[in-house]
mmCIF file of C-alpha atoms and ligand atoms in Angstrom:
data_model
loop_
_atom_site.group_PDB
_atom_site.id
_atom_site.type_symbol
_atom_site.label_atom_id
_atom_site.label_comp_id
_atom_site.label_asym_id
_atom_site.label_seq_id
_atom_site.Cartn_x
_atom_site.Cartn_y
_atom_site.Cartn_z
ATOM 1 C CA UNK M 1106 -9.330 -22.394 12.272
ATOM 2 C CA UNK M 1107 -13.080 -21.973 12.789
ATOM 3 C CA UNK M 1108 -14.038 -18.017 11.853
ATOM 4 C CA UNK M 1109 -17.800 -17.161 12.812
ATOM 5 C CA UNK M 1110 -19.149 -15.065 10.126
ATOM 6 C CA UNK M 1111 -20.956 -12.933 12.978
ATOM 7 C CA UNK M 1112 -17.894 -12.131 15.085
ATOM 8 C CA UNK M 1113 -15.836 -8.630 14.867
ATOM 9 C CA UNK M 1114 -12.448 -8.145 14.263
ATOM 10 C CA UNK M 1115 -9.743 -5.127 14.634
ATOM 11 C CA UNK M 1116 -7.599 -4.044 12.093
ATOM 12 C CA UNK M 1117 -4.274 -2.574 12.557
ATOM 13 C CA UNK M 1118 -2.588 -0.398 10.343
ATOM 14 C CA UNK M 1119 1.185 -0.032 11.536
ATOM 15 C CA UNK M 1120 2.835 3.144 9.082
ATOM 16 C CA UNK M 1121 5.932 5.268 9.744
ATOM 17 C CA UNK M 1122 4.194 7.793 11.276
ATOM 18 C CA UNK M 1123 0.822 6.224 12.690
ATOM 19 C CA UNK M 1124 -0.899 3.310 14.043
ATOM 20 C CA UNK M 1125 -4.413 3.218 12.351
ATOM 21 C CA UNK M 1126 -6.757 0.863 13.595
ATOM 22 C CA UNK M 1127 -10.591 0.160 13.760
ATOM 23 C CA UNK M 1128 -13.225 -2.470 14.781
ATOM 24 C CA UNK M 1129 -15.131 -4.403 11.446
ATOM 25 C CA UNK M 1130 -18.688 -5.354 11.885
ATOM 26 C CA UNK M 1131 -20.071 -8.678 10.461
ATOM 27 C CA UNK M 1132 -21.027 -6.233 7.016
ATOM 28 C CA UNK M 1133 -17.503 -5.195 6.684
ATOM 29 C CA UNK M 1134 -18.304 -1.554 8.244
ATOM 30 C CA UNK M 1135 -16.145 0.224 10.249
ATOM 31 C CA UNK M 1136 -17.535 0.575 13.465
ATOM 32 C CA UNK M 1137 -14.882 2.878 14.780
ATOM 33 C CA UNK M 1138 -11.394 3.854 13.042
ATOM 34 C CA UNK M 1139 -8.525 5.892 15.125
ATOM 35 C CA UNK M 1140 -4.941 7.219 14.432
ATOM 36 C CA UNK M 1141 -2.251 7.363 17.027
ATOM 37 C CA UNK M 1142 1.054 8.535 17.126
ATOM 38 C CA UNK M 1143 3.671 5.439 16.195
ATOM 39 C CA UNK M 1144 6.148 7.084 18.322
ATOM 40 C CA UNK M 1145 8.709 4.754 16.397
ATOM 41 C CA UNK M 1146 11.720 6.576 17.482
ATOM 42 C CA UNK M 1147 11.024 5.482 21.633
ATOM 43 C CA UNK M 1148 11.959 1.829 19.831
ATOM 44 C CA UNK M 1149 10.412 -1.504 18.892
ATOM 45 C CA UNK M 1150 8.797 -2.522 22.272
ATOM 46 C CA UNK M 1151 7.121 1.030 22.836
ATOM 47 C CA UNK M 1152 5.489 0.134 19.625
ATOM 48 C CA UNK M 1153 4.584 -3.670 20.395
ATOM 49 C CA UNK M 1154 3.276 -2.368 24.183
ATOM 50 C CA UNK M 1155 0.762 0.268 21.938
ATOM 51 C CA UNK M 1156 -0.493 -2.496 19.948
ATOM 52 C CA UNK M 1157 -1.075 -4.528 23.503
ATOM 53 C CA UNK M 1158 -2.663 -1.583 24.575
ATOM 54 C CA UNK M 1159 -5.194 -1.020 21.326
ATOM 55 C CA UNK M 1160 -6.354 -4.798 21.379
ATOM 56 C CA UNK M 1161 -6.737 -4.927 25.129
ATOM 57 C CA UNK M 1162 -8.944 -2.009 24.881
ATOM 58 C CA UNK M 1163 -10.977 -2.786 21.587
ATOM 59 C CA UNK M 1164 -11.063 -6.521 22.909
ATOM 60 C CA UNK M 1165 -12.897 -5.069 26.492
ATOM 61 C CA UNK M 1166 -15.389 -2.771 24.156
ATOM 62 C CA UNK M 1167 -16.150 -4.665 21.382
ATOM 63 C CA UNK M 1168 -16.386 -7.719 21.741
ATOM 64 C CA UNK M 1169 -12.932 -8.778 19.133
ATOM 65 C CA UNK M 1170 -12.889 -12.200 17.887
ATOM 66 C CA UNK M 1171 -9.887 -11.711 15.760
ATOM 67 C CA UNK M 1172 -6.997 -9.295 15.488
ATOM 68 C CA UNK M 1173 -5.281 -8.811 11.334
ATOM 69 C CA UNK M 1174 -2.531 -6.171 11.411
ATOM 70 C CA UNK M 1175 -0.932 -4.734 8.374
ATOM 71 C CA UNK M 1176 2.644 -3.455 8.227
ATOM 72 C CA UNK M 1177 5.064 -2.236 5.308
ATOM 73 C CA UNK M 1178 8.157 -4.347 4.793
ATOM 74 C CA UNK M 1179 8.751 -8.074 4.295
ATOM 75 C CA UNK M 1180 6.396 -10.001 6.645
ATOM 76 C CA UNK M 1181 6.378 -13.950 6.762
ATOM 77 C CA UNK M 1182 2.809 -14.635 6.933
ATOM 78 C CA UNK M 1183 2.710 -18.067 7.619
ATOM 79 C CA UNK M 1184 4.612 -17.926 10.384
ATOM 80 C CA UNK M 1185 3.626 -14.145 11.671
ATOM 81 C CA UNK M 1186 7.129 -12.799 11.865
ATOM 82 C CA UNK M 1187 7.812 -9.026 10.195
ATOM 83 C CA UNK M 1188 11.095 -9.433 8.474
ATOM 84 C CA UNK M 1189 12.099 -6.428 7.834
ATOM 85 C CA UNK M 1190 10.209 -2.965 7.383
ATOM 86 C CA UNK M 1191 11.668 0.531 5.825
ATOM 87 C CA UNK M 1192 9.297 2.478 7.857
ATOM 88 C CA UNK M 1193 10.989 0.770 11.643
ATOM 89 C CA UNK M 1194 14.121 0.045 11.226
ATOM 90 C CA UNK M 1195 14.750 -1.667 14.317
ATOM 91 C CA UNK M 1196 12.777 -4.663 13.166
ATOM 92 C CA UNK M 1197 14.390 -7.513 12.045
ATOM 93 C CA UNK M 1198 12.682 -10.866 12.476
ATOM 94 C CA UNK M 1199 10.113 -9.500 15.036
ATOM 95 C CA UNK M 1200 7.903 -12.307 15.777
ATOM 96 C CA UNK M 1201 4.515 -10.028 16.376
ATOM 97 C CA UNK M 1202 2.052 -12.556 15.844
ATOM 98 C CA UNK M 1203 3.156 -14.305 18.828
ATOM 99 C CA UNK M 1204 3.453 -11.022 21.404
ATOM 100 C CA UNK M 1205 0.672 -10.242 20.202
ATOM 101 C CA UNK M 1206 -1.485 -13.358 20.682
ATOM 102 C CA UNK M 1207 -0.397 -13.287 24.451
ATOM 103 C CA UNK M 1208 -3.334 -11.451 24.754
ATOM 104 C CA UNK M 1209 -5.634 -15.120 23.775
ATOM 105 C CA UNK M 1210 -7.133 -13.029 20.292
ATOM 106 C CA UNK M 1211 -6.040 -15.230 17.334
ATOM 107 C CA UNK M 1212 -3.410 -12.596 15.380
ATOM 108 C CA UNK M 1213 -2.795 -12.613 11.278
ATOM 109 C CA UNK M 1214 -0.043 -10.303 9.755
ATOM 110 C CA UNK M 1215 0.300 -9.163 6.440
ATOM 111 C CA UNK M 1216 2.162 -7.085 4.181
ATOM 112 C CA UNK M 1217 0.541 -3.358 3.586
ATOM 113 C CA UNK M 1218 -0.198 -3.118 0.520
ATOM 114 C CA UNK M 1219 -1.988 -6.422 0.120
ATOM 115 C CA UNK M 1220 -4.175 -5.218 3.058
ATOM 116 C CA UNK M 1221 -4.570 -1.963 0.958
ATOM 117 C CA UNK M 1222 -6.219 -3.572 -2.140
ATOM 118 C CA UNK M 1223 -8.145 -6.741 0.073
ATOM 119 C CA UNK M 1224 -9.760 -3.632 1.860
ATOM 120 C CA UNK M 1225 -10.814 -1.665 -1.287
ATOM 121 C CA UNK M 1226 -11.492 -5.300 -2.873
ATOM 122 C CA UNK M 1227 -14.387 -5.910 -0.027
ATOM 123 C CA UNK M 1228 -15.491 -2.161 0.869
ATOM 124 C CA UNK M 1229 -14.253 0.158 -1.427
ATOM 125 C CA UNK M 1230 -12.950 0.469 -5.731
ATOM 126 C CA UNK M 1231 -12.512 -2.868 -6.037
ATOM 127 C CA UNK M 1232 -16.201 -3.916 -5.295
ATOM 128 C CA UNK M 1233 -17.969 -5.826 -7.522
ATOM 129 C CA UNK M 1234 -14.699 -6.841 -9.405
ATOM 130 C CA UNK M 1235 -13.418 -10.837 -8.778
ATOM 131 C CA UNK M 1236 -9.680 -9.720 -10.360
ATOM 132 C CA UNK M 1237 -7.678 -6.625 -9.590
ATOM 133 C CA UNK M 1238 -4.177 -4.754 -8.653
ATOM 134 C CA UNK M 1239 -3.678 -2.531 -6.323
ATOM 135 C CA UNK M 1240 -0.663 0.171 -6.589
ATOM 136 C CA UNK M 1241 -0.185 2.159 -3.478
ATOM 137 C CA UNK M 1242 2.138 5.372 -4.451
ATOM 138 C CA UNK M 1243 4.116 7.157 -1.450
ATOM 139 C CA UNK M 1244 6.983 7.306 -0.334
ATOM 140 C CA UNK M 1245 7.713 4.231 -2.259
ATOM 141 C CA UNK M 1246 5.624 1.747 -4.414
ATOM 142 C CA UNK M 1247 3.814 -0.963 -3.024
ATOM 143 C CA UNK M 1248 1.154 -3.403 -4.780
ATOM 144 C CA UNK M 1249 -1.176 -6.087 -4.090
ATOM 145 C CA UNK M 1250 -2.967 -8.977 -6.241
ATOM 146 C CA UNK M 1251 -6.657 -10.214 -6.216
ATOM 147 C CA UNK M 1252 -6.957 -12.998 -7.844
ATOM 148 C CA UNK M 1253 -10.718 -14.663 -8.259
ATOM 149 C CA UNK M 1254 -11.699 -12.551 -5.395
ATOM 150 C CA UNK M 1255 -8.416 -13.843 -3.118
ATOM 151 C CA UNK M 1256 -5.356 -11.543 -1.691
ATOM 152 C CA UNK M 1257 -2.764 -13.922 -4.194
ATOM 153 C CA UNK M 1258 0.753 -13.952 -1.881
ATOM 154 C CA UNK M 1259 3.222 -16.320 -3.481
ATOM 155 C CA UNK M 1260 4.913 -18.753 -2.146
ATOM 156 C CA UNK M 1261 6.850 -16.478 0.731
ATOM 157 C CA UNK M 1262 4.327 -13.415 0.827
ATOM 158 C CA UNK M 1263 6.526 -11.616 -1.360
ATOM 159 C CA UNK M 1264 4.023 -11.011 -4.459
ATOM 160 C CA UNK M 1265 3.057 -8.075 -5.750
ATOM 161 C CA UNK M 1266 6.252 -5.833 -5.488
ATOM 162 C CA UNK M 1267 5.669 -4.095 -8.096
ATOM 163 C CA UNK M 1268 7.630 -1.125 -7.118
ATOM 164 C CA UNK M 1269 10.784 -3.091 -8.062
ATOM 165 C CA UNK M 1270 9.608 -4.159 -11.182
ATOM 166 C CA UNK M 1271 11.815 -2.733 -14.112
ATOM 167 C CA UNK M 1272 11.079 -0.120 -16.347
ATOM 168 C CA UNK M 1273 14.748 0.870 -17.699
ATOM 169 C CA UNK M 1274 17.638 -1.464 -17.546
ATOM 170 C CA UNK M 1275 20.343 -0.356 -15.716
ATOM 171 C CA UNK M 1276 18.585 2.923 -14.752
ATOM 172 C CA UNK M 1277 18.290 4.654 -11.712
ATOM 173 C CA UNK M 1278 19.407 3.173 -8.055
ATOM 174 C CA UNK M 1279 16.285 2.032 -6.500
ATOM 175 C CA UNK M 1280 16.254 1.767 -2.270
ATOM 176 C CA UNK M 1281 16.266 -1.800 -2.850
ATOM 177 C CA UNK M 1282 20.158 -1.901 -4.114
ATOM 178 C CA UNK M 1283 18.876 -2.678 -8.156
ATOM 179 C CA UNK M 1284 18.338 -0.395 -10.920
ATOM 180 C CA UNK M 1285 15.459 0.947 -12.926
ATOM 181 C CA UNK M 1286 12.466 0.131 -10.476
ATOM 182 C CA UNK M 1287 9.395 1.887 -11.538
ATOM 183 C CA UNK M 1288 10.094 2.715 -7.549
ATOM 184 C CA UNK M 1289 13.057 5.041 -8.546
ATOM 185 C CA UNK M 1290 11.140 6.844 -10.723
ATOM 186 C CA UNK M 1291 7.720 7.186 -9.922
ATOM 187 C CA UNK M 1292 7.855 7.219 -6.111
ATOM 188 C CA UNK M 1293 7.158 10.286 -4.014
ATOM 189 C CA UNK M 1294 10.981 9.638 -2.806
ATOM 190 C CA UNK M 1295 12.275 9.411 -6.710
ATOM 191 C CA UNK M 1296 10.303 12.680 -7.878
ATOM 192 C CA UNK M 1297 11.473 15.245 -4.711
ATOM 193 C CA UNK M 1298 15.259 13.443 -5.559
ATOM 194 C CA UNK M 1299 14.605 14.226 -9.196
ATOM 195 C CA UNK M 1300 13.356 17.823 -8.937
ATOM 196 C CA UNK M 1301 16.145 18.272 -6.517
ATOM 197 C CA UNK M 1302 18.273 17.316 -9.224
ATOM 198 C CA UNK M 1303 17.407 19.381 -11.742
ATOM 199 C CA UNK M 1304 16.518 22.579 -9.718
ATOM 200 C CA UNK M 1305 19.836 22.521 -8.175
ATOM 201 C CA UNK M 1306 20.475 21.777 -4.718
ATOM 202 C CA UNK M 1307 20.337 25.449 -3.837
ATOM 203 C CA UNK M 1308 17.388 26.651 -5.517
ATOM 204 C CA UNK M 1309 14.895 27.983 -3.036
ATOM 205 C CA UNK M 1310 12.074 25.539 -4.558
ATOM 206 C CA UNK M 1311 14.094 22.931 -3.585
ATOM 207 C CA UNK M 1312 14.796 24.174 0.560
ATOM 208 C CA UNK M 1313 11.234 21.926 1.077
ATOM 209 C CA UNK M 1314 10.621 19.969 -1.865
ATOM 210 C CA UNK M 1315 8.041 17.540 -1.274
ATOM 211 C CA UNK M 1316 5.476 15.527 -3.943
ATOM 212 C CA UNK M 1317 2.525 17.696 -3.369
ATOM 213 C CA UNK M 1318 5.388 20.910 -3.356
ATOM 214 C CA UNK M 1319 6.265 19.870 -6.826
ATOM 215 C CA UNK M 1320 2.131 18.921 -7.742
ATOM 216 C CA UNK M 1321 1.333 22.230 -7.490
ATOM 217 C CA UNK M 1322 4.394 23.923 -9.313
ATOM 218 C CA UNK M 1323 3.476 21.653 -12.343
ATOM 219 C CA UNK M 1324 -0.674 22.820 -12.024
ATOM 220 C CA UNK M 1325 0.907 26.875 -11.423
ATOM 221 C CA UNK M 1326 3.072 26.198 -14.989
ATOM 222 C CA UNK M 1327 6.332 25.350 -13.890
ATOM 223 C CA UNK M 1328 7.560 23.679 -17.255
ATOM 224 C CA UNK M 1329 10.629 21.612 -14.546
ATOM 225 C CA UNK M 1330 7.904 20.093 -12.463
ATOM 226 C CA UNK M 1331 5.630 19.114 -15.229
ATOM 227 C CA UNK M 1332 8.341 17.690 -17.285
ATOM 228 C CA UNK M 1333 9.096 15.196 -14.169
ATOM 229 C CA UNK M 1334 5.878 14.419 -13.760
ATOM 230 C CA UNK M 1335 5.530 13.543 -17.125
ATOM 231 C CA UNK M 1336 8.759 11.188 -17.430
ATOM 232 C CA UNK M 1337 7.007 10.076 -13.578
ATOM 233 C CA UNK M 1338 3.938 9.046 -15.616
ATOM 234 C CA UNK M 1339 5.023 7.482 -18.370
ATOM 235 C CA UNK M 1340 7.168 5.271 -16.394
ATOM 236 C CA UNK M 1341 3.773 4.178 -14.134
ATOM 237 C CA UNK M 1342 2.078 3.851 -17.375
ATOM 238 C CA UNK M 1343 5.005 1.579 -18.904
ATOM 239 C CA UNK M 1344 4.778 -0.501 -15.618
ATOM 240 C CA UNK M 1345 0.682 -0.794 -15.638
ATOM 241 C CA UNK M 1346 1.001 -2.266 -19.178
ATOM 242 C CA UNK M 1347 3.028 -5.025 -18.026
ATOM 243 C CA UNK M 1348 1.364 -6.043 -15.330
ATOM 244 C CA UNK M 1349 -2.151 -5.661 -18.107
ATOM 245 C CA UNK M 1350 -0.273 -8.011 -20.022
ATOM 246 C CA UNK M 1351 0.272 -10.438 -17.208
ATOM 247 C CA UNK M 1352 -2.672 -10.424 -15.549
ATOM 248 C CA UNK M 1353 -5.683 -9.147 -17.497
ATOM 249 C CA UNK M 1354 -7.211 -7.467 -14.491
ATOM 250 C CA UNK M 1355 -10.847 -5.549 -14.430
ATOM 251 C CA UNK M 1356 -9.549 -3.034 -12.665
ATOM 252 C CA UNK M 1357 -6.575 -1.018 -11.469
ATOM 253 C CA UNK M 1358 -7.130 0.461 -8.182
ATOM 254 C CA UNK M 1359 -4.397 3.668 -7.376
ATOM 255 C CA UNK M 1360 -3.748 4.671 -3.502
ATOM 256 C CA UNK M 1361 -1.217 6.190 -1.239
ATOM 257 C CA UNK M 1362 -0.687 9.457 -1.271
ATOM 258 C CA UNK M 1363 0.580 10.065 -4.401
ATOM 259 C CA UNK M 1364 -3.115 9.064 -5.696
ATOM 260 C CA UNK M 1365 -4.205 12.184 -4.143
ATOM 261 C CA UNK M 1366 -3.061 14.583 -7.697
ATOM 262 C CA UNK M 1367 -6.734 12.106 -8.903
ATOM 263 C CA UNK M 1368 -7.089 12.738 -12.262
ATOM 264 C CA UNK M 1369 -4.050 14.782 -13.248
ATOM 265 C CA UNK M 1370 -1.984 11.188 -12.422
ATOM 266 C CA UNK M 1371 -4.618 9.049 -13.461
ATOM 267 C CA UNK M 1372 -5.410 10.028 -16.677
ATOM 268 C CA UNK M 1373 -1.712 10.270 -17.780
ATOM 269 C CA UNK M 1374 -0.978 6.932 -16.276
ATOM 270 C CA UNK M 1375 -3.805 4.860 -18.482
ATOM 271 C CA UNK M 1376 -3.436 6.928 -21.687
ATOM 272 C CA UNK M 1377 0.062 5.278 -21.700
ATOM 273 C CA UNK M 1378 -0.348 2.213 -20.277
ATOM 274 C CA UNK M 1379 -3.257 1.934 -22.849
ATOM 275 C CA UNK M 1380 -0.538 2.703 -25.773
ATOM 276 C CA UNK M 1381 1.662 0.101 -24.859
ATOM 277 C CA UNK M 1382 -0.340 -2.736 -23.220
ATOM 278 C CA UNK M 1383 -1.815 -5.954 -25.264
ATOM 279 C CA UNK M 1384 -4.898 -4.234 -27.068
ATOM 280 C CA UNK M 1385 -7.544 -7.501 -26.319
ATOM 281 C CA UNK M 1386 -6.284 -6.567 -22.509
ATOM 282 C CA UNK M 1387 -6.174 -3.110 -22.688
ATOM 283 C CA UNK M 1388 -9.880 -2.901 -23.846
ATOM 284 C CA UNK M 1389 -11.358 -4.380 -20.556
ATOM 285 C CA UNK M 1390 -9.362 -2.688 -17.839
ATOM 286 C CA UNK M 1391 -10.438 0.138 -15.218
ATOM 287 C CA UNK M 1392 -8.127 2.656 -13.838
ATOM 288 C CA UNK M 1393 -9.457 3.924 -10.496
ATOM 289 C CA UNK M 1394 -8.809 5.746 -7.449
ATOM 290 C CA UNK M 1395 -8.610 4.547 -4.055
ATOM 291 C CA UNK M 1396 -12.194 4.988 -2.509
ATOM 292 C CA UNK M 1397 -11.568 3.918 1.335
ATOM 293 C CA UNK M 1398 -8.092 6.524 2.200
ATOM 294 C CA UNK M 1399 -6.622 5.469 4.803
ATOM 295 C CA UNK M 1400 -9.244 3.423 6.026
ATOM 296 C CA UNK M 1401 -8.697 0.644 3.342
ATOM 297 C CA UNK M 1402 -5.570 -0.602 5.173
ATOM 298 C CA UNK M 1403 -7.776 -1.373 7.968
ATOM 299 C CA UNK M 1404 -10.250 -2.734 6.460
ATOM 300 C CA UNK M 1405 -8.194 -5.537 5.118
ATOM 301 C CA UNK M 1406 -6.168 -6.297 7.897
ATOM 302 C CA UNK M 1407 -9.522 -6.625 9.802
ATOM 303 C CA UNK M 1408 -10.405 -8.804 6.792
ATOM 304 C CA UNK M 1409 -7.039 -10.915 6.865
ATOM 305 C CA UNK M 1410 -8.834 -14.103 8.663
ATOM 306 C CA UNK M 1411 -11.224 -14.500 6.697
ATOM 307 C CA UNK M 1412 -9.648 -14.929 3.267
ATOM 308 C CA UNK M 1413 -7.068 -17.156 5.639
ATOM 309 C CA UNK M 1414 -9.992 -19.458 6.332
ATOM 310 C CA UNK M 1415 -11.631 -19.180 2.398
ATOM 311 C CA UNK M 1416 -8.410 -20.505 0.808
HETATM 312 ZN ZN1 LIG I 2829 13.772 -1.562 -6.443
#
């Protein structure tokens, strides 16, 4: 594939609840971003006729040379197929890239999370860095790999799934059928299960429990939601010290929306991971925020061609 440096591209952000997207300029700039409503529910080909719709319309004002969409699930990159994904469950071997390219704009798919950390990588935390992870907490736990200033995807596109890495043998069920993910534990799905837990079902703090619910009962006091947070942290902070001790990255860069407690996660996080992790390793490692929100997805996946081409 030829990719002229001076051409724009659109990224596509495809979530449970939105479609982000945005035109990239030849500096990496967003030109424009916009969120729409997935509509997931009105099914699969609703969702595949939006996307039509966004690069028809982005193609006729922008001049698009190149369309990179990023999705959560299992996505076969090479082939441009979305495997599975948690957040539309209708899709099963869903060959996008080809629907998509009906529309003659050259179409690369990739996996969420490693659009997340390629898009903070080239416009956002990661800048400046040539080696770095990406964790993206929500819902669940997602993560991506730089590697010498490449997205690093393994032989099937399956790296960086670090959510499913384990951090206590035989310990909680994870959504993935194993036990003792750092994902059963640290997501924003494991912490509203656990405070349900140990509130009791029928507590009233527990009639809307959500992440940021149970954020701001730990900052008012609550000793319950601080304790989970706590066990929630020291977990993450477990987890970052392996993947130090693998990788000896500059820099770990923390999104989703779990990254939005800043400093009251952060802080926790790397005083633990720096406790456990291999001290030469631990001496030379960053822990940062996302800079880019929900922008960096976009970013990458408008960036997807041209680390296809660089390889
Ligand atoms: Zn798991």
């Amino acid at each position: 594939m030829i990719v002229n440096n001076k051409m724009k591209s659109l990224g596509i952000d495809i979530g449970g609840t939105n479609i982000k997207y945005g035109v990239i300029d030849t500096n990496n700039k967003l030109v424009f971003s916009k969120f729409i409503d997935a509509e997931i529910k009105s099914g699969k080909d609703s969702v595949i006729e939006k996307l039509k719709s966004i690069i028809c319309n982005c193609k006729r004002n922008y001049d698009i040379s190149y369309v990179g969409v990023g999705i959560a699930g299992l996505v076969d990159k090479n082939r441009g197929i979305v495997l599975s994904s948690p957040n539309l469950p209708d899709w099963n071997n869903v060959h996008l890239k080809n629907k998509l390219e009906e529309l003659g704009l050259p179409v690369i798919l990739d996996n969420d999370a490693n659009c997340f950390i390629l898009g903070e990588y080239i416009a956002g935390a990661g800048q400046g860095y040539k080696d770095i992870l990406g964790i993206t907490i929500g819902t669940g736990i997602g993560g991506g790999i730089i590697v010498h200033g490449k997205l690093y995807n393994g032989k099937n596109n399956y790296a960086g799934e670090f959510g499913h890495t384990k951090v206590v043998p035989n310990g909680r069920l994870c959504n993935c059928g194993q036990k003792g993910c750092i994902e059963a534990y640290a997501s924003g799905f494991a912490v509203t299960k656990i405070a349900q837990e140990k509130y009791g079902a029928h507590n009233l703090k527990c009639k809307r429990m959500t992440p940021k619910i149970l954020y701001e009962l730990a900052q008012n006091g609550d000793k319950i939601a601080q304790k989970i947070y706590k066990q929630a942290f020291y977990y993450l902070g477990i987890s970052m010290s392996n993947l130090i001790n693998i990788f000896n990255p500059e820099a770990i860069i923390f999104g989703g929306g779990m990254s939005k407690m800043g400093d009251f996660m952060l802080k926790q996080v790397e005083k633990i991971a720096m406790e456990h992790s291999f001290k030469p390793s631990a001496k030379n490692v960053e822990f940062k925020l996302a800079k880019l929100g929900d922008n960096a997805g976009i970013v990458g996946a408008g960036n997807l061609h041209y680390q296809a081409v660089a390889l």
